[in-house]
Amino acid sequence: MKIVILTGAGISAESGISTFRDTDGLWNNHNVQDVATLEGYHRNPDIVRGFYSDLRTKVSNASPNAAHYAVAKLQKSGHDVTLVTQNIDDLHEEAGSPSVLHMHGSLDKVRCDLCNEKHLYLETLNRACPFCGGQTFRPDVVWFGEQPYHLTEIDSDIRKCNMFISIGTSGNVYPAAGFAKLAVKKMGYTIEFNTSLSENSRYFKERILGKAGETFPVWVDKFIETTKCSN
Ligand code: OAD
């Protein structure tokens, strides 16, 4: 079966990483305009670098939870699974996911301010960009007003998928918030895993409420068992 999974901050909540919009979420404690826009970065690059560097430290001390492992299990089960995440942490990779499309970028990379070339975060701490000699780097994170990554591939996979699964995303940020509607239009079965109904829950045929670390592994085991002979 062709499956597309979209994950959001909620899947990493049980690993101790703050979501954005829940009570005490990152956007309740930080001004989005300051830390998640190009204008904010140009105004004060040190604040922005500090914000993502703190986040990177939190993520490096976190471990994947049962939901991340269940996603990886489904990817390895013989089904054709595209994993798309809005998260900039690397917990899917740590849980063993064989491929991850980071549509909002990743904390593990930076981009050269001058030539836009990407580098691993650690490579750049004490050196200039080897491509252009530029000395400053911005986080390789997609900010508000910027184009998310991998959109052509994601759009094409959603149009072909039989099932679209959303885990832990509030449905507030486009284009990701529009994926469920597209999947439904293309006759895919749609399922949402969330602690509460998301903004676009009307586009989900099935809604499973609860913590993803508790609900999703149970669902995956049952799904793999019932689809064993029909892969
Ligand atoms: P949000 O913070 O908007 O939403 C998190 C969702 O996870 C909410 O719907 C919660 O109900 C749900 N949730 C919380 N804990 C959960 C749990 N244990 N199990 C299941 N669900 C749970 O985060 P996103 O939707 O990921 O973009 O936010 C989308 C984008 O907005 C982010 O990628 C980021 C942000 O601005 C950029 O920075 C570009």
XYZ file of C-alpha atoms in Angstrom, residues 110-137:
28
model
C 23.200 25.486 8.280
C 23.205 27.525 5.071
C 25.899 29.984 4.050
C 24.538 33.527 4.213
C 26.389 34.487 1.053
C 26.056 31.566 -1.396
C 23.260 29.537 0.260
C 25.342 26.324 0.177
C 24.331 23.860 2.915
C 26.775 22.505 5.475
C 26.592 20.231 8.488
C 26.202 22.363 11.624
C 29.391 21.038 13.221
C 31.485 21.609 10.085
C 30.905 25.325 10.268
C 31.639 26.187 13.863
C 35.211 27.287 13.236
C 35.564 27.768 9.525
C 34.556 29.792 6.521
C 32.283 28.447 3.788
C 34.527 26.298 1.515
C 32.468 27.342 -1.527
C 32.578 31.135 -1.258
C 34.656 32.035 1.779
C 31.610 33.544 3.549
C 31.961 33.665 7.300
C 28.377 33.581 8.517
C 25.782 30.861 8.453
